[in-house]
Short mmCIF file of C-alpha atoms and ligand atoms in Angstrom, two decimals:
data_model
loop_
_atom_site.label_atom_id
_atom_site.label_comp_id
_atom_site.label_asym_id
_atom_site.label_seq_id
_atom_site.Cartn_x
_atom_site.Cartn_y
_atom_site.Cartn_z
CA MET A 1 -78.80 -95.23 151.04
CA LYS A 2 -75.03 -94.96 150.60
CA PRO A 3 -74.24 -98.72 150.39
CA PHE A 4 -77.04 -99.17 147.85
CA LEU A 5 -75.66 -96.41 145.59
CA ALA A 6 -72.17 -97.85 145.83
CA THR A 7 -73.46 -101.22 144.67
CA LEU A 8 -75.12 -99.58 141.68
CA ALA A 9 -71.91 -97.87 140.67
CA VAL A 10 -69.94 -101.12 140.80
CA THR A 11 -72.59 -102.88 138.74
CA ALA A 12 -72.42 -100.17 136.08
CA LEU A 13 -68.66 -100.54 135.80
CA ALA A 14 -68.97 -104.31 135.49
CA VAL A 15 -70.89 -104.09 132.21
CA PRO A 16 -68.72 -101.83 130.04
CA SER A 17 -70.00 -103.31 126.79
CA LEU A 18 -73.54 -102.06 127.43
CA ALA A 19 -72.28 -98.65 128.54
CA ALA A 20 -70.00 -98.30 125.50
CA ALA A 21 -72.86 -98.83 123.07
CA ALA A 22 -74.71 -95.84 124.47
CA LEU A 23 -71.71 -93.56 124.81
CA PRO A 24 -71.50 -90.65 122.41
CA ALA A 25 -68.40 -90.59 120.25
CA VAL A 26 -66.79 -88.14 117.89
CA LYS A 27 -64.88 -89.31 114.84
CA VAL A 28 -61.90 -87.13 113.92
CA THR A 29 -60.64 -87.20 110.33
CA ASP A 30 -58.48 -85.10 108.01
CA ALA A 31 -56.38 -83.61 110.81
CA TRP A 32 -53.56 -81.36 109.62
CA CYS A 33 -51.67 -78.27 110.66
CA ARG A 34 -50.61 -75.50 108.34
CA ALA A 35 -46.89 -75.09 107.90
CA ALA A 36 -45.64 -71.83 109.39
CA PRO A 37 -42.41 -69.89 108.96
CA LYS A 38 -39.71 -70.51 111.53
CA GLY A 39 -40.33 -68.35 114.60
CA ALA A 40 -44.06 -67.95 113.93
CA LEU A 41 -45.98 -66.99 117.05
CA ALA A 42 -48.97 -69.15 116.17
CA GLY A 43 -50.15 -71.78 113.75
CA GLY A 44 -53.49 -73.13 112.57
CA CYS A 45 -54.66 -76.74 112.70
CA TYR A 46 -57.73 -78.21 111.05
CA VAL A 47 -59.87 -81.31 111.57
CA THR A 48 -63.19 -82.74 110.45
CA LEU A 49 -65.42 -83.85 113.34
CA THR A 50 -68.43 -86.15 113.11
CA ALA A 51 -70.37 -86.68 116.33
CA SER A 52 -72.61 -89.70 116.90
CA ALA A 53 -74.96 -87.56 118.99
CA ASP A 54 -75.32 -83.80 119.35
CA ASP A 55 -72.14 -82.63 121.02
CA ARG A 56 -69.75 -79.73 121.22
CA LEU A 57 -66.00 -79.31 120.80
CA VAL A 58 -65.07 -77.45 123.97
CA ALA A 59 -61.27 -77.50 124.16
CA VAL A 60 -58.07 -78.55 122.46
CA GLU A 61 -54.80 -79.44 124.15
CA THR A 62 -51.35 -80.07 122.79
CA THR A 63 -47.84 -80.47 124.08
CA ALA A 64 -46.55 -78.93 120.82
CA ALA A 65 -47.42 -75.36 121.84
CA GLY A 66 -47.75 -73.14 124.88
CA ARG A 67 -51.48 -73.49 124.54
CA ALA A 68 -54.15 -74.21 121.96
CA GLU A 69 -57.42 -72.41 121.34
CA ILE A 70 -60.54 -72.82 119.26
CA HIS A 71 -60.90 -69.85 116.93
CA THR A 72 -63.34 -68.58 114.37
CA MET A 73 -62.68 -66.23 111.52
CA SER A 74 -65.19 -63.81 110.13
CA MET A 75 -65.46 -60.75 107.99
CA ALA A 76 -66.38 -57.58 109.89
CA GLY A 77 -66.60 -54.40 107.84
CA GLY A 78 -64.36 -55.86 105.15
CA VAL A 79 -61.70 -56.91 107.65
CA MET A 80 -60.92 -60.54 108.39
CA ARG A 81 -61.08 -61.02 112.11
CA MET A 82 -60.27 -63.91 114.36
CA ARG A 83 -61.52 -64.54 117.83
CA GLN A 84 -61.50 -67.34 120.37
CA LEU A 85 -64.71 -69.34 120.70
CA ALA A 86 -65.22 -69.50 124.46
CA ASP A 87 -68.04 -72.01 124.15
CA GLY A 88 -66.48 -74.07 121.36
CA VAL A 89 -68.02 -75.44 118.18
CA ALA A 90 -71.43 -77.14 117.93
CA LEU A 91 -71.35 -80.67 116.46
CA PRO A 92 -74.78 -81.76 115.22
CA ALA A 93 -75.33 -85.54 115.27
CA GLY A 94 -74.07 -87.30 112.16
CA LYS A 95 -73.06 -84.14 110.33
CA PRO A 96 -69.35 -83.72 109.52
CA VAL A 97 -68.13 -80.35 110.75
CA ALA A 98 -64.96 -79.23 108.98
CA LEU A 99 -62.64 -76.85 110.75
CA LYS A 100 -60.81 -75.27 107.85
CA PRO A 101 -58.75 -72.29 106.77
CA GLY A 102 -60.87 -69.13 106.72
CA ALA A 103 -63.44 -70.52 109.17
CA GLU A 104 -63.33 -72.28 112.52
CA HIS A 105 -59.86 -73.58 113.29
CA LEU A 106 -57.60 -74.74 116.07
CA MET A 107 -54.81 -72.38 116.95
CA LEU A 108 -51.45 -73.27 118.41
CA ILE A 109 -50.25 -70.32 120.44
CA GLY A 110 -46.49 -70.27 120.89
CA PRO A 111 -45.49 -73.43 118.99
CA LYS A 112 -42.70 -75.38 120.68
CA ILE A 113 -41.85 -77.33 117.54
CA ALA A 114 -41.00 -76.15 114.04
CA LEU A 115 -44.19 -76.26 111.99
CA THR A 116 -42.46 -77.56 108.89
CA PRO A 117 -43.91 -80.07 106.41
CA GLY A 118 -43.40 -83.58 107.73
CA ALA A 119 -43.60 -82.59 111.40
CA LYS A 120 -46.42 -84.04 113.48
CA VAL A 121 -48.61 -82.38 116.09
CA ALA A 122 -50.53 -84.43 118.66
CA LEU A 123 -53.87 -82.78 119.42
CA THR A 124 -56.23 -83.83 122.18
CA LEU A 125 -59.78 -82.71 121.46
CA ARG A 126 -62.22 -82.44 124.34
CA PHE A 127 -65.96 -82.64 123.91
CA LYS A 128 -68.95 -81.79 126.07
CA SER A 129 -70.28 -85.38 126.06
CA ALA A 130 -68.00 -87.70 124.12
CA PRO A 131 -64.68 -88.88 125.57
CA PRO A 132 -61.59 -86.96 124.43
CA VAL A 133 -59.89 -87.98 121.20
CA THR A 134 -56.18 -87.61 120.49
CA VAL A 135 -55.07 -87.37 116.88
CA THR A 136 -51.73 -86.82 115.20
CA ALA A 137 -51.94 -84.01 112.68
CA PRO A 138 -49.23 -83.88 110.01
CA VAL A 139 -47.90 -80.46 109.13
CA LYS A 140 -48.57 -79.59 105.49
CA THR A 141 -48.38 -76.56 103.32
CA ALA A 142 -51.83 -75.12 102.66
CA PRO A 143 -53.57 -76.63 99.61
CA THR A 144 -54.72 -73.17 98.55
CA PRO A 145 -52.69 -69.96 98.56
CA ALA A 146 -52.62 -68.51 102.06
CA MET A 147 -54.91 -65.55 102.49
CA SER A 148 -53.43 -62.45 104.02
CA MET A 149 -54.67 -62.32 107.57
CA PRO A 150 -54.10 -60.11 110.56
CA MET A 151 -52.46 -61.41 113.72
CA GLY A 152 -49.37 -62.89 112.15
CA GLY A 153 -50.75 -64.69 109.13
CA HIS A 154 -52.47 -67.66 110.69
CU1 CU B 1 -56.70 -68.26 114.95
#
């Protein structure tokens, strides 16, 4: 059976156009990172994700920080709390999912660059099904006044 399977694999690679049409994809728009004071221990980044088929954002990577995590923010007993989403964010087919301040967001832990307006942060987003997407998120000051939040104001 082995030679037969190998032939199949080669055939599949030889017709990338057919394979590409069926591949799920996630469109990433409106990527930005919130400006943070010099020496901040963490910073938030935000994107809008639109998946072509049901998918899930499972990880984020960047060279601009020690590591990056997917967080959610919620109110618990009148206190704003943030926690890491171990299983990521669900992306229903065709529905734009906005990661935004006060809700789901990407968190840069230990930024290696100054998060000042005009700086750029390259983010690689990994999905359950779709291939990874790398975007460049400009650093901007928040469009709305920053809410007071625990864990260092991010
Ligand atoms: Cu966070």
